[in-house]
Coordinates of C-alpha atoms and ligand atoms in Angstrom, one line a residue:
Chain C
M1 CA -0.1 -0.1 0.1
T2 CA 1.6 3.7 -1.1
T3 CA 0.5 7.2 0.3
P4 CA -3.0 7.6 0.9
R5 CA -4.7 10.7 -0.7
T6 CA -4.3 13.7 2.0
E7 CA -7.1 15.8 3.0
T8 CA -5.0 18.3 5.0
A9 CA -5.0 21.8 4.2
A10 CA -2.6 22.1 1.1
P11 CA -0.1 25.2 1.6
A12 CA -1.2 27.8 -0.6
K13 CA -1.8 27.7 -4.1
N14 CA -0.2 29.6 -6.9
A15 CA 3.6 29.9 -5.1
P16 CA 5.8 30.5 -8.0
A17 CA 7.2 27.3 -9.9
I18 CA 11.1 28.1 -9.6
I19 CA 13.7 25.5 -9.4
A20 CA 14.7 25.1 -5.9
S21 CA 15.7 22.4 -3.4
S22 CA 13.6 21.3 -0.4
V23 CA 14.4 23.9 2.8
D24 CA 11.7 23.1 5.3
E25 CA 10.9 26.2 7.6
G26 CA 13.1 26.3 10.7
H27 CA 16.1 24.6 9.3
R28 CA 19.2 25.8 9.5
T29 CA 21.2 25.5 6.2
K30 CA 24.8 25.4 4.7
Q31 CA 25.7 27.0 1.1
A32 CA 26.8 24.6 -1.5
P33 CA 28.6 21.4 0.5
F34 CA 29.3 19.6 -2.7
G35 CA 31.4 21.9 -4.3
E36 CA 33.1 23.3 -1.1
T37 CA 33.8 20.0 0.1
L38 CA 35.2 19.1 -3.1
V39 CA 37.4 21.9 -3.4
S40 CA 39.3 20.9 -0.3
L41 CA 39.2 17.7 -1.0
A42 CA 41.1 18.3 -4.0
R43 CA 43.7 20.0 -2.1
T44 CA 45.1 16.0 -0.9
M45 CA 44.0 14.3 -4.0
P46 CA 45.6 15.6 -7.5
E47 CA 43.7 12.9 -9.5
I48 CA 40.5 14.3 -8.9
V49 CA 39.1 16.1 -11.6
G50 CA 35.4 17.6 -12.2
M51 CA 32.8 17.7 -15.1
S52 CA 29.7 19.2 -16.0
A53 CA 27.4 19.1 -19.3
D54 CA 26.6 22.9 -19.1
L55 CA 25.1 22.5 -15.5
A56 CA 28.5 23.5 -13.2
K57 CA 26.5 26.5 -11.5
Y58 CA 23.5 24.2 -11.1
T59 CA 25.2 21.7 -9.5
D60 CA 27.6 23.8 -7.1
I61 CA 30.8 22.2 -9.0
H62 CA 31.3 25.7 -10.4
I63 CA 33.0 26.5 -7.0
F64 CA 35.5 23.8 -8.1
A65 CA 36.3 24.7 -11.6
A66 CA 36.8 28.5 -10.1
A67 CA 39.3 26.9 -7.6
Y68 CA 40.9 24.3 -10.0
P69 CA 40.5 25.8 -13.7
D70 CA 42.8 23.4 -15.3
R71 CA 41.3 20.5 -13.4
F72 CA 37.8 21.2 -14.4
Y73 CA 36.4 19.8 -17.8
Q74 CA 33.0 21.5 -19.3
M75 CA 31.8 19.2 -21.7
G76 CA 28.8 21.3 -22.9
M77 CA 25.3 19.9 -23.5
S78 CA 26.4 16.5 -24.1
E79 CA 25.8 14.5 -21.1
Q80 CA 26.0 11.1 -22.5
L81 CA 29.9 12.2 -23.6
M82 CA 30.5 13.4 -20.6
M83 CA 29.9 10.0 -18.6
T84 CA 31.5 7.9 -21.3
A85 CA 34.7 10.6 -21.2
A86 CA 34.9 10.0 -17.5
G87 CA 35.3 6.3 -17.9
G88 CA 38.3 7.1 -19.8
L89 CA 39.8 10.0 -17.6
A90 CA 39.3 7.1 -15.1
K91 CA 40.6 4.5 -17.2
E92 CA 43.9 6.7 -17.2
G93 CA 43.9 7.1 -13.1
F94 CA 41.7 10.1 -12.7
I95 CA 38.5 10.6 -10.2
P96 CA 36.0 12.2 -12.7
F97 CA 32.9 13.7 -10.2
A98 CA 30.8 14.2 -13.3
T99 CA 27.8 16.4 -12.5
T100 CA 24.3 17.0 -14.5
Y101 CA 21.0 16.8 -13.0
A102 CA 19.7 13.3 -11.6
T103 CA 17.3 12.8 -14.5
F104 CA 19.8 13.6 -17.4
A105 CA 22.1 11.1 -15.7
A106 CA 20.1 8.4 -15.5
R107 CA 17.6 8.5 -18.5
R108 CA 19.9 9.9 -21.0
C109 CA 23.2 8.3 -20.2
Y110 CA 21.8 4.9 -19.0
D111 CA 23.7 2.6 -21.6
F112 CA 26.7 4.8 -21.5
I113 CA 27.0 4.5 -18.2
S114 CA 26.4 0.9 -18.1
Q115 CA 29.0 0.0 -20.5
A116 CA 31.5 2.7 -20.1
V117 CA 31.8 3.2 -16.5
A118 CA 29.9 0.3 -14.4
E119 CA 30.8 -2.6 -16.7
Q120 CA 34.5 -2.0 -16.5
N121 CA 34.5 -0.7 -13.1
A122 CA 35.7 2.7 -13.8
N123 CA 36.2 5.2 -10.8
V124 CA 33.6 7.7 -11.8
K125 CA 31.3 9.4 -9.3
I126 CA 28.4 10.7 -10.7
V127 CA 26.6 13.6 -9.0
G128 CA 23.0 14.1 -9.9
G129 CA 21.5 17.7 -8.6
L130 CA 17.6 18.2 -8.7
P131 CA 17.0 14.5 -7.0
G132 CA 13.2 13.2 -7.1
L133 CA 10.5 15.8 -7.1
T134 CA 12.5 19.4 -6.0
T135 CA 11.6 21.5 -9.0
G136 CA 8.2 22.2 -9.9
Y137 CA 9.5 22.1 -13.7
G138 CA 7.8 19.1 -14.6
P139 CA 8.7 15.2 -15.6
S140 CA 12.0 16.4 -17.7
H141 CA 13.8 17.9 -14.4
Q142 CA 11.6 15.5 -11.7
S143 CA 13.9 12.6 -11.4
T144 CA 11.9 10.3 -9.7
D145 CA 13.2 7.1 -11.0
D146 CA 16.9 7.4 -10.6
L147 CA 16.9 5.3 -8.0
A148 CA 15.1 2.5 -9.4
I149 CA 17.6 2.8 -12.8
F150 CA 20.6 2.9 -10.9
R151 CA 19.9 0.2 -8.7
A152 CA 19.6 -2.1 -11.5
M153 CA 22.6 -1.3 -13.0
P154 CA 25.6 -3.9 -11.6
N155 CA 28.7 -2.8 -10.0
L156 CA 27.5 0.8 -9.0
T157 CA 26.9 1.9 -5.7
V158 CA 23.9 4.6 -5.5
I159 CA 23.2 7.1 -2.8
D160 CA 20.5 9.6 -2.1
P161 CA 22.1 12.1 1.1
C162 CA 20.1 13.4 3.7
D163 CA 21.5 16.9 4.0
A164 CA 24.8 19.6 4.0
H165 CA 26.6 17.5 6.6
E166 CA 26.1 14.4 5.0
I167 CA 27.0 15.5 1.6
E168 CA 30.4 16.9 3.5
Q169 CA 30.8 13.6 4.8
L170 CA 30.1 11.5 1.7
V171 CA 32.6 13.4 -0.4
P172 CA 35.6 12.3 0.8
A173 CA 34.2 8.7 1.6
L174 CA 33.4 8.3 -2.1
A175 CA 36.3 9.5 -3.4
K176 CA 38.4 6.9 -1.4
H177 CA 36.1 4.4 -2.4
D178 CA 37.2 2.5 -6.0
G179 CA 34.8 2.1 -7.9
P180 CA 31.8 3.7 -9.7
V181 CA 29.3 5.5 -7.3
Y182 CA 26.0 7.4 -8.5
T183 CA 25.1 9.9 -5.8
R184 CA 22.3 12.4 -5.9
I185 CA 23.0 16.0 -4.2
L186 CA 20.9 18.8 -3.1
R187 CA 22.7 22.0 -3.9
G188 CA 22.7 26.0 -3.3
A189 CA 21.5 26.4 0.5
V190 CA 21.1 23.1 1.6
P191 CA 19.4 21.9 4.8
L192 CA 21.3 21.2 8.1
I193 CA 20.2 18.8 10.6
L194 CA 22.5 15.4 10.9
D195 CA 24.8 17.5 12.8
E196 CA 22.5 17.5 16.0
Y197 CA 22.5 13.6 15.9
D198 CA 26.2 13.0 16.0
Y199 CA 26.0 11.3 12.8
Q200 CA 28.6 10.2 10.6
F201 CA 28.5 9.1 7.4
E202 CA 29.7 5.5 6.1
L203 CA 29.1 4.1 2.8
G204 CA 26.8 0.9 2.9
K205 CA 25.8 1.9 6.4
A206 CA 22.3 2.5 7.8
K207 CA 22.2 4.3 11.0
L208 CA 19.5 4.8 13.6
L209 CA 18.9 8.0 14.5
R210 CA 16.4 7.8 17.4
G211 CA 14.6 4.9 18.8
G212 CA 10.9 4.3 19.1
R213 CA 8.2 1.6 19.9
D214 CA 4.9 2.4 17.9
V215 CA 6.7 3.0 14.3
L216 CA 9.8 2.4 12.1
I217 CA 10.5 5.2 9.7
I218 CA 13.1 3.8 7.1
G219 CA 14.2 7.1 5.2
T220 CA 16.9 7.5 2.7
G221 CA 17.4 11.3 1.4
F222 CA 15.7 14.5 2.9
M223 CA 12.9 11.9 3.6
T224 CA 15.0 11.5 6.2
M225 CA 15.0 15.2 7.5
R226 CA 11.0 14.7 7.3
A227 CA 11.0 11.7 8.9
L228 CA 12.7 13.3 12.1
D229 CA 10.4 16.2 11.9
A230 CA 7.1 14.0 11.7
A231 CA 8.5 12.0 14.8
K232 CA 9.0 14.9 17.0
R233 CA 5.3 16.0 15.7
L234 CA 3.9 12.5 16.1
A235 CA 5.7 12.3 19.9
A236 CA 3.3 15.5 20.9
D237 CA -0.2 12.6 20.1
G238 CA 1.9 9.8 22.1
V239 CA 2.9 8.3 18.9
D240 CA 7.2 6.7 19.5
V241 CA 8.6 6.9 16.3
A242 CA 11.9 5.5 15.7
V243 CA 14.0 6.8 12.6
L244 CA 16.3 4.7 10.7
H245 CA 18.0 6.5 7.8
V246 CA 19.9 4.6 4.8
P247 CA 21.8 6.8 2.7
T248 CA 23.5 3.9 0.4
L249 CA 20.6 2.2 -1.4
K250 CA 23.1 -0.2 -2.9
P251 CA 24.3 -2.1 -1.4
L252 CA 21.7 -2.0 1.4
D253 CA 22.6 -2.3 5.2
E254 CA 20.9 -5.4 5.4
A255 CA 22.0 -6.8 8.7
T256 CA 20.7 -3.4 10.5
I257 CA 17.4 -3.5 8.5
I258 CA 16.6 -6.6 9.1
R259 CA 17.6 -6.2 12.9
E260 CA 15.4 -3.2 13.6
A261 CA 12.3 -4.5 11.2
S262 CA 12.3 -7.7 13.2
R263 CA 11.7 -5.6 16.5
T264 CA 7.7 -6.7 17.5
G265 CA 4.8 -4.2 17.5
R266 CA 6.3 -1.7 15.6
L267 CA 4.6 -0.2 12.0
V268 CA 7.4 -0.1 9.3
V269 CA 7.4 2.9 7.1
T270 CA 9.6 3.6 4.1
A271 CA 9.8 7.4 2.9
E272 CA 11.3 8.4 -0.2
N273 CA 11.7 11.3 -2.9
H274 CA 10.6 8.9 -5.5
S275 CA 8.6 6.6 -7.5
C276 CA 7.1 4.1 -5.6
I277 CA 8.2 1.3 -8.1
G278 CA 12.1 0.2 -7.8
G279 CA 13.3 2.7 -5.0
L280 CA 14.0 2.0 -1.0
G281 CA 10.4 1.0 -0.7
D282 CA 10.9 -1.9 -3.0
A283 CA 14.4 -2.5 -1.8
V284 CA 13.4 -3.1 1.9
A285 CA 10.4 -4.9 1.1
G286 CA 12.0 -7.5 -0.9
L287 CA 15.0 -7.9 1.5
L288 CA 12.2 -8.3 4.4
F289 CA 10.4 -10.6 2.6
R290 CA 13.2 -12.9 1.2
S291 CA 14.7 -13.0 4.9
G292 CA 11.3 -14.1 6.4
V293 CA 11.0 -10.8 8.5
T294 CA 7.1 -9.7 8.0
P295 CA 6.2 -6.5 9.7
A296 CA 3.3 -4.7 8.8
M297 CA 4.8 -2.2 6.3
R298 CA 3.6 0.7 4.2
Q299 CA 5.8 3.1 2.0
I300 CA 5.9 7.0 1.7
A301 CA 7.0 7.4 -2.0
L302 CA 5.8 9.3 -5.3
P303 CA 3.2 7.4 -7.7
D304 CA 3.7 6.0 -10.5
A305 CA 3.1 8.9 -12.9
F306 CA 4.7 11.6 -14.8
L307 CA 4.0 14.5 -12.1
K308 CA 2.5 17.5 -12.7
A309 CA 4.3 21.1 -13.2
G310 CA 3.3 23.9 -10.7
S311 CA 5.0 25.1 -7.4
L312 CA 7.3 22.7 -5.3
E313 CA 5.4 22.8 -1.9
V314 CA 2.1 22.1 -3.3
L315 CA 3.3 19.4 -5.2
Q316 CA 5.2 17.8 -2.5
H317 CA 1.9 18.0 -0.6
R318 CA -0.4 16.8 -3.0
Y319 CA 2.2 13.5 -3.4
G320 CA 2.3 12.9 -0.3
I321 CA 6.0 13.8 0.8
S322 CA 5.9 16.7 2.3
T323 CA 6.3 16.4 6.3
D324 CA 2.2 17.1 6.8
A325 CA 1.3 14.5 4.2
M326 CA 3.8 12.2 6.0
I327 CA 2.2 13.0 9.2
H328 CA -1.4 12.2 8.1
S329 CA -0.6 8.9 6.0
I330 CA 0.9 7.6 9.2
R331 CA -1.7 8.7 11.4
C332 CA -4.1 7.0 8.6
W333 CA -2.2 3.7 9.0
L334 CA -2.0 3.0 12.6
Chain R
M1 CA -2.1 32.7 -41.6
D2 CA -1.9 35.0 -44.7
A3 CA 1.6 36.2 -45.3
P4 CA 1.4 39.6 -45.5
A5 CA 3.4 41.0 -48.9
L6 CA 6.7 41.2 -48.8
G7 CA 8.5 44.7 -48.3
D8 CA 5.9 45.4 -45.7
N9 CA 6.8 44.3 -42.3
S10 CA 5.4 47.2 -40.3
Q11 CA 2.4 44.8 -39.3
L12 CA 5.3 42.1 -38.5
A13 CA 7.0 44.7 -36.4
E14 CA 3.7 45.1 -34.3
H15 CA 3.0 41.8 -33.9
S16 CA 6.9 41.2 -32.5
Y17 CA 6.1 44.0 -30.1
R18 CA 3.1 42.3 -28.8
V19 CA 5.0 39.1 -28.2
R20 CA 7.9 40.8 -26.3
K21 CA 5.1 42.5 -24.2
N22 CA 3.6 38.7 -23.4
A23 CA 6.4 37.6 -22.2
I24 CA 7.3 40.3 -20.0
R25 CA 4.1 40.0 -18.9
M26 CA 4.9 36.3 -18.1
A27 CA 8.0 36.8 -16.5
E28 CA 7.0 39.2 -14.5
V29 CA 4.6 36.8 -12.4
H30 CA 7.8 35.1 -10.7
K31 CA 10.2 38.3 -11.0
Q32 CA 12.6 36.2 -12.7
G33 CA 12.7 33.7 -15.6
Y34 CA 13.6 33.2 -19.5
I35 CA 12.9 36.5 -20.4
A36 CA 15.8 37.4 -22.0
Q37 CA 15.7 34.5 -24.3
A38 CA 12.0 35.2 -25.1
L39 CA 12.8 38.8 -26.4
G40 CA 15.9 37.8 -28.5
V41 CA 13.4 35.1 -30.0
A42 CA 10.5 37.1 -30.4
D43 CA 11.5 38.7 -34.2
V44 CA 12.1 35.0 -35.3
L45 CA 8.8 33.3 -34.1
T46 CA 6.9 36.4 -35.1
V47 CA 7.9 35.8 -39.0
M48 CA 7.3 31.8 -38.5
Y49 CA 3.7 32.3 -37.2
F50 CA 2.7 35.0 -39.0
H51 CA 4.5 34.8 -42.2
A52 CA 6.1 31.2 -43.0
M53 CA 4.3 28.7 -41.3
N54 CA 0.8 27.5 -42.7
V55 CA -1.5 27.5 -39.1
R56 CA -4.9 27.8 -37.9
P57 CA -4.5 29.2 -34.2
E58 CA -8.6 28.4 -34.0
E59 CA -7.9 24.9 -35.0
P60 CA -4.3 23.9 -33.5
D61 CA -4.9 20.2 -34.6
W62 CA -5.7 20.9 -38.0
E63 CA -4.1 18.0 -39.9
G64 CA -2.6 20.5 -42.8
R65 CA -0.6 22.4 -40.1
D66 CA 2.9 23.0 -40.7
R67 CA 3.9 21.4 -37.6
F68 CA 6.4 23.4 -34.7
L69 CA 8.5 21.7 -32.4
L70 CA 9.7 23.9 -29.4
S71 CA 12.7 21.9 -29.0
V72 CA 13.8 24.1 -26.0
G73 CA 11.2 23.6 -23.1
H74 CA 12.5 26.5 -21.0
Y75 CA 11.7 28.7 -24.1
G76 CA 7.7 28.2 -23.1
I77 CA 7.6 31.7 -22.2
A78 CA 8.7 32.7 -25.6
H79 CA 6.2 30.0 -27.3
Y80 CA 3.0 31.4 -25.1
S81 CA 3.8 34.9 -26.2
I82 CA 3.6 34.1 -29.9
L83 CA 0.7 31.8 -29.7
T84 CA -0.9 34.5 -27.5
A85 CA -0.3 37.0 -30.0
A86 CA -1.4 34.7 -32.9
G87 CA -4.7 33.9 -31.0
Y88 CA -4.3 30.1 -29.7
L89 CA -4.0 31.3 -26.2
P90 CA -6.4 34.2 -24.6
E91 CA -4.3 37.3 -23.5
E92 CA -5.8 36.6 -19.8
E93 CA -4.1 33.1 -19.4
L94 CA -0.8 35.1 -19.7
V95 CA -0.5 36.0 -15.8
T96 CA -1.0 32.1 -15.0
Y97 CA 2.1 31.1 -16.4
G98 CA 3.7 28.5 -14.1
L99 CA 1.7 28.5 -11.5
D100 CA -0.3 25.7 -10.2
D101 CA -3.1 24.0 -12.5
S102 CA -1.6 26.8 -15.3
R103 CA -1.8 25.9 -18.8
L104 CA 1.3 27.3 -19.4
P105 CA 3.8 25.5 -17.3
M106 CA 7.7 27.1 -17.2
S107 CA 8.9 24.3 -19.4
G108 CA 6.9 23.9 -22.7
M109 CA 4.9 20.6 -22.6
T110 CA 2.4 19.1 -25.2
H111 CA -0.1 18.2 -23.2
Y112 CA -0.8 21.3 -21.4
T113 CA -0.9 24.1 -24.1
P114 CA -2.8 24.1 -27.3
G115 CA -0.5 24.4 -30.0
A116 CA 2.3 22.9 -28.3
E117 CA 3.4 19.5 -30.0
M118 CA 6.3 18.5 -27.7
S119 CA 7.6 18.1 -24.3
G120 CA 11.1 19.6 -24.9
G121 CA 12.1 20.0 -21.3
S122 CA 15.0 17.3 -21.6
I123 CA 16.7 19.1 -24.7
G124 CA 18.0 17.7 -27.8
L125 CA 15.1 16.0 -29.0
G126 CA 13.4 18.4 -31.7
L127 CA 15.1 17.1 -34.6
P128 CA 15.3 13.6 -34.1
M129 CA 11.4 14.0 -33.8
A130 CA 11.5 16.1 -36.7
V131 CA 12.4 13.7 -38.6
G132 CA 10.1 11.2 -37.7
M133 CA 7.1 13.5 -38.1
G134 CA 9.2 14.4 -41.5
L135 CA 9.1 11.0 -42.5
G136 CA 5.5 10.4 -41.2
L137 CA 4.1 13.6 -43.2
K138 CA 5.9 12.3 -46.3
R139 CA 4.0 8.6 -45.9
K140 CA 1.0 10.2 -45.5
K141 CA 1.7 12.3 -48.7
S142 CA 1.4 15.9 -46.7
D143 CA 3.2 18.9 -47.9
S144 CA 3.2 20.2 -44.5
F145 CA 6.5 21.5 -43.2
V146 CA 8.0 20.3 -39.7
Y147 CA 9.9 23.5 -37.6
T148 CA 11.8 22.8 -34.9
L149 CA 13.4 25.7 -32.6
M150 CA 16.7 24.6 -31.4
G151 CA 18.9 26.6 -28.8
D152 CA 22.7 27.2 -29.4
G153 CA 23.8 25.6 -26.4
E154 CA 21.5 22.2 -27.4
L155 CA 23.8 21.9 -30.2
A156 CA 26.0 19.9 -28.4
E157 CA 23.6 17.2 -27.7
G158 CA 24.4 14.2 -30.0
P159 CA 21.3 13.2 -30.6
T160 CA 20.9 16.7 -32.9
W161 CA 23.7 15.3 -35.0
E162 CA 22.4 11.9 -35.7
A163 CA 19.1 13.7 -36.6
A164 CA 20.7 15.8 -39.1
I165 CA 22.7 12.6 -40.6
S166 CA 19.4 10.8 -40.9
A167 CA 17.4 13.8 -42.3
A168 CA 19.8 14.2 -44.8
H169 CA 19.8 10.4 -45.3
Y170 CA 16.2 10.6 -45.8
K171 CA 16.2 13.7 -47.9
L172 CA 13.5 15.3 -45.7
D173 CA 13.2 18.3 -47.7
N174 CA 10.1 18.8 -45.1
I175 CA 12.1 19.9 -42.4
I176 CA 13.0 23.4 -41.3
A177 CA 15.2 23.4 -38.5
V178 CA 15.5 27.2 -36.6
V179 CA 18.6 27.5 -34.2
D180 CA 18.0 30.7 -31.6
F181 CA 22.1 31.7 -31.6
N182 CA 22.0 34.0 -29.0
A183 CA 25.4 32.6 -28.0
I184 CA 24.8 32.0 -24.5
Q185 CA 23.7 28.8 -22.5
A186 CA 23.5 27.6 -18.7
D187 CA 26.9 27.9 -17.6
G188 CA 28.1 30.8 -19.7
P189 CA 28.6 32.1 -23.6
S190 CA 28.8 28.9 -25.7
R191 CA 32.1 29.9 -27.2
E192 CA 33.3 29.2 -24.1
V193 CA 31.5 26.5 -22.6
M194 CA 31.4 24.3 -26.1
R195 CA 32.4 26.0 -29.1
T196 CA 29.9 24.5 -32.3
E197 CA 31.1 26.8 -35.2
P198 CA 31.5 26.6 -38.2
L199 CA 28.1 25.7 -38.3
I200 CA 26.9 26.8 -41.8
E201 CA 29.8 24.9 -43.0
K202 CA 28.9 21.6 -40.6
F203 CA 25.1 21.7 -41.7
E204 CA 26.1 21.7 -45.2
A205 CA 28.4 19.1 -45.0
F206 CA 26.1 16.9 -43.3
G207 CA 23.7 17.5 -46.2
F208 CA 21.6 20.8 -45.5
F209 CA 20.4 23.5 -47.1
A210 CA 21.7 26.2 -44.3
Q211 CA 21.4 29.8 -43.9
R212 CA 22.4 32.3 -41.2
V213 CA 20.6 35.4 -40.7
D214 CA 20.2 38.2 -37.7
G215 CA 17.4 37.0 -36.3
N216 CA 16.6 40.8 -35.0
D217 CA 16.0 41.8 -38.7
L218 CA 12.2 41.3 -39.9
D219 CA 13.4 41.7 -43.5
A220 CA 16.2 39.1 -43.3
L221 CA 13.6 36.5 -41.6
V222 CA 11.1 36.9 -44.1
K223 CA 14.0 36.2 -47.0
A224 CA 15.2 33.3 -45.2
F225 CA 12.3 31.3 -44.1
D226 CA 10.7 32.2 -47.9
A227 CA 14.1 30.6 -49.3
A228 CA 13.7 27.9 -47.0
R229 CA 10.4 27.0 -48.2
E230 CA 11.0 27.7 -51.6
Y231 CA 14.2 25.7 -51.9
D232 CA 14.0 23.1 -54.6
E233 CA 16.5 20.2 -53.9
P234 CA 15.3 17.4 -51.8
K235 CA 17.3 18.6 -48.4
P236 CA 16.6 19.3 -45.0
R237 CA 17.0 23.1 -44.3
I238 CA 18.4 25.2 -41.1
I239 CA 18.2 28.4 -40.6
I240 CA 20.8 29.9 -37.9
C241 CA 19.4 33.0 -36.6
D242 CA 21.9 35.3 -34.4
T243 CA 19.6 37.0 -32.1
Q244 CA 20.5 39.4 -29.2
L245 CA 19.6 38.5 -26.0
G246 CA 16.8 40.6 -24.2
N247 CA 16.2 42.2 -27.6
G248 CA 14.2 45.6 -26.9
V249 CA 14.7 46.1 -23.5
H250 CA 18.0 47.8 -23.3
F251 CA 19.2 47.1 -19.7
L252 CA 18.4 43.1 -20.5
E253 CA 20.6 43.5 -23.7
N254 CA 24.2 42.1 -23.0
R255 CA 23.5 41.6 -19.3
E256 CA 26.1 39.2 -18.1
K257 CA 23.6 36.7 -15.9
S258 CA 21.2 36.3 -18.9
H259 CA 20.4 32.6 -19.3
F260 CA 17.9 33.1 -15.9
V261 CA 17.2 36.9 -15.1
R262 CA 16.0 37.7 -11.9
L263 CA 14.5 41.5 -11.5
T264 CA 13.0 43.4 -8.8
Q265 CA 9.2 44.7 -9.2
E266 CA 10.9 48.4 -10.1
E267 CA 12.6 47.1 -13.1
W268 CA 9.6 45.0 -14.4
D269 CA 7.9 48.3 -14.5
D270 CA 11.3 49.4 -16.1
A271 CA 10.9 46.9 -19.1
Y272 CA 7.7 48.0 -20.2
E273 CA 8.7 51.5 -20.9
A274 CA 12.0 50.8 -22.0
L275 CA 9.9 48.2 -24.9
D276 CA 7.4 51.1 -25.4
A277 CA 10.8 53.5 -26.3
W278 CA 12.4 51.0 -28.4
K279 CA 9.3 50.2 -30.4
T280 CA 9.2 54.1 -31.1
T281 CA 13.2 54.0 -32.1
R282 CA 12.7 50.5 -33.9
T283 CA 14.0 51.5 -37.8
R284 CA 13.2 48.5 -40.6
Ligands
LIG401 C1 19.5 17.2 -21.8 C2 19.0 18.5 -21.0 N1 20.7 18.6 -20.8 C3 20.8 19.8 -19.4 C4 19.4 20.8 -19.9 C5 19.6 22.3 -18.8 N2 19.5 23.1 -19.6 C6 18.4 23.9 -19.8 S1 19.0 24.8 -20.7 C7 19.8 25.0 -20.9 C8 21.1 25.8 -21.6 C9 20.9 25.6 -22.8 O1 21.1 26.1 -24.0 P1 20.8 26.9 -25.2 O2 20.1 26.0 -25.9 O3 21.7 28.0 -26.0 O4 19.5 27.8 -24.6 P2 19.7 29.2 -24.0 O5 20.5 29.2 -22.7 O6 20.0 30.2 -25.0 O7 18.4 29.6 -23.2 C10 20.9 23.9 -20.0 C11 22.1 23.0 -20.0 C12 18.2 20.2 -20.5 N3 17.1 21.3 -20.0 N4 18.3 19.3 -20.9
LIG402 MG1 21.6 30.0 -25.9

């Protein structure tokens, strides 16, 4: 069962449909964590090079390009070329960070990444901006299927980070990991939450951010931020919610997920900024079922549809991934 | 639409002013957007819709129409400006641009707007889709043309060149590709981001009838589109239009950050004034 239709009051209609990342009210932010971290890391790792397909400014790698102009390759609007050339640079011993929007990386470049990067185990870091539903611009820019697409690709590590703190930690971890990686990122003013939870990103590890008796939310990407906010608000109603953060979708931290989902009496809710097909929910359901662990389980995810254009807040609420919608769904399911 | 007689383009100038004004009205809703492109390409679209193309605004799906594929979806604002001026859309709708449940989404999509024939937000699909429609029209024995509006940054997309090879191979003389060469793309000036020149030579080598014109000169545009339609060799056609970003609003012309413009309300008010001043001085 996926997200029920929400009946709570929607945010004001007709807010502008600009391209923006998702900062919820009351959260601190940090500017350009991906670009800034890559710049400082590159000081000690000369093999790092940057690439973009005419979206440097829009993925924050322009900061790296300004700091290291001779280590940055502007590929123009040629995403397929960029991914394939990244494979070539990796063969020569470099570590390319190749950036574009998540949707173009996943959809336009699939075969190129599959054969020039993943199959050859090339040490390429693919970085996708505008993850999931983070723009009201319409389906061309709404990357609702990248996690499904990339999870299906052998050899590839797949990551959806939550916030600026996590992005700062994962950039060095990815650079040190020898192998192809796809990560989503948020750009610009990125929410900052996980520093309060004494959180440390580890590749392939899920982390329990808070315990709770009634519900276990297994979240990925910024939906973990919303899960934490939802947990606080549900606590006021006496609903005790645990939150497990799963930034690495592949390889999945099976042991931790099985351990947490095995604790009896808790409703398990997966939460992802992605289609209900092929992302975190399906990964967790498949894992649990195959392992003989069968708690009551629900999924918060975007519908299997090309989403509408409009204002981001309205759309996120309509499609069930706003914090309000999430709380509403969980109440309905309890 | 009936074409005005050659040599009398004052009507076109009037239309292109309205197209620009429509664009400003839309951009003003959000105080930001792809306004510089819309102003720059206004003359090209005006000549296409009011002179070159055979269309019926009151019947957008008319089978005998020339097809128009907006390959650069972010030019939706430019497209709605001309669609409104040409009578596909009522003027009152302009202020719904980009709002929830509007028929005018920020990125042009086929199932939202009358007269929008493709969804082009993911750039690089226009010429490939024109190949399919060109083949389809020939199969139906139709004499309609397929026009596609592309950006100069878009010329770096591989599918564009795959389509160019194929359009010549299939002798698709019913394709008229149009490039808005405004010399900018998302990360900056296109000659710095990815140099695609020399374009005429490239397209000719790929088997096209290729022309290059000042895209803000109505007379030159009329001649180029007439030549493209009348050319009698079985080759696809392309018109590279050198346009000036922000054309008609002096403070938007040659602004440094012009791919996506943000202005204050005061500046939007000034934009109307600037446009009116420009109109009175425009010499043909
Ligand atoms: C396949 C694809 N890659 C990247 C983008 C993001 N993008 C939107 S507009 C643009 C620049 C396009 O350059 P150009 O065609 O010259 O348009 P202009 O900058 O003049 O508006 C880019 C990179 C996109 N929409 N589609
Ligand atoms: Mg351009």
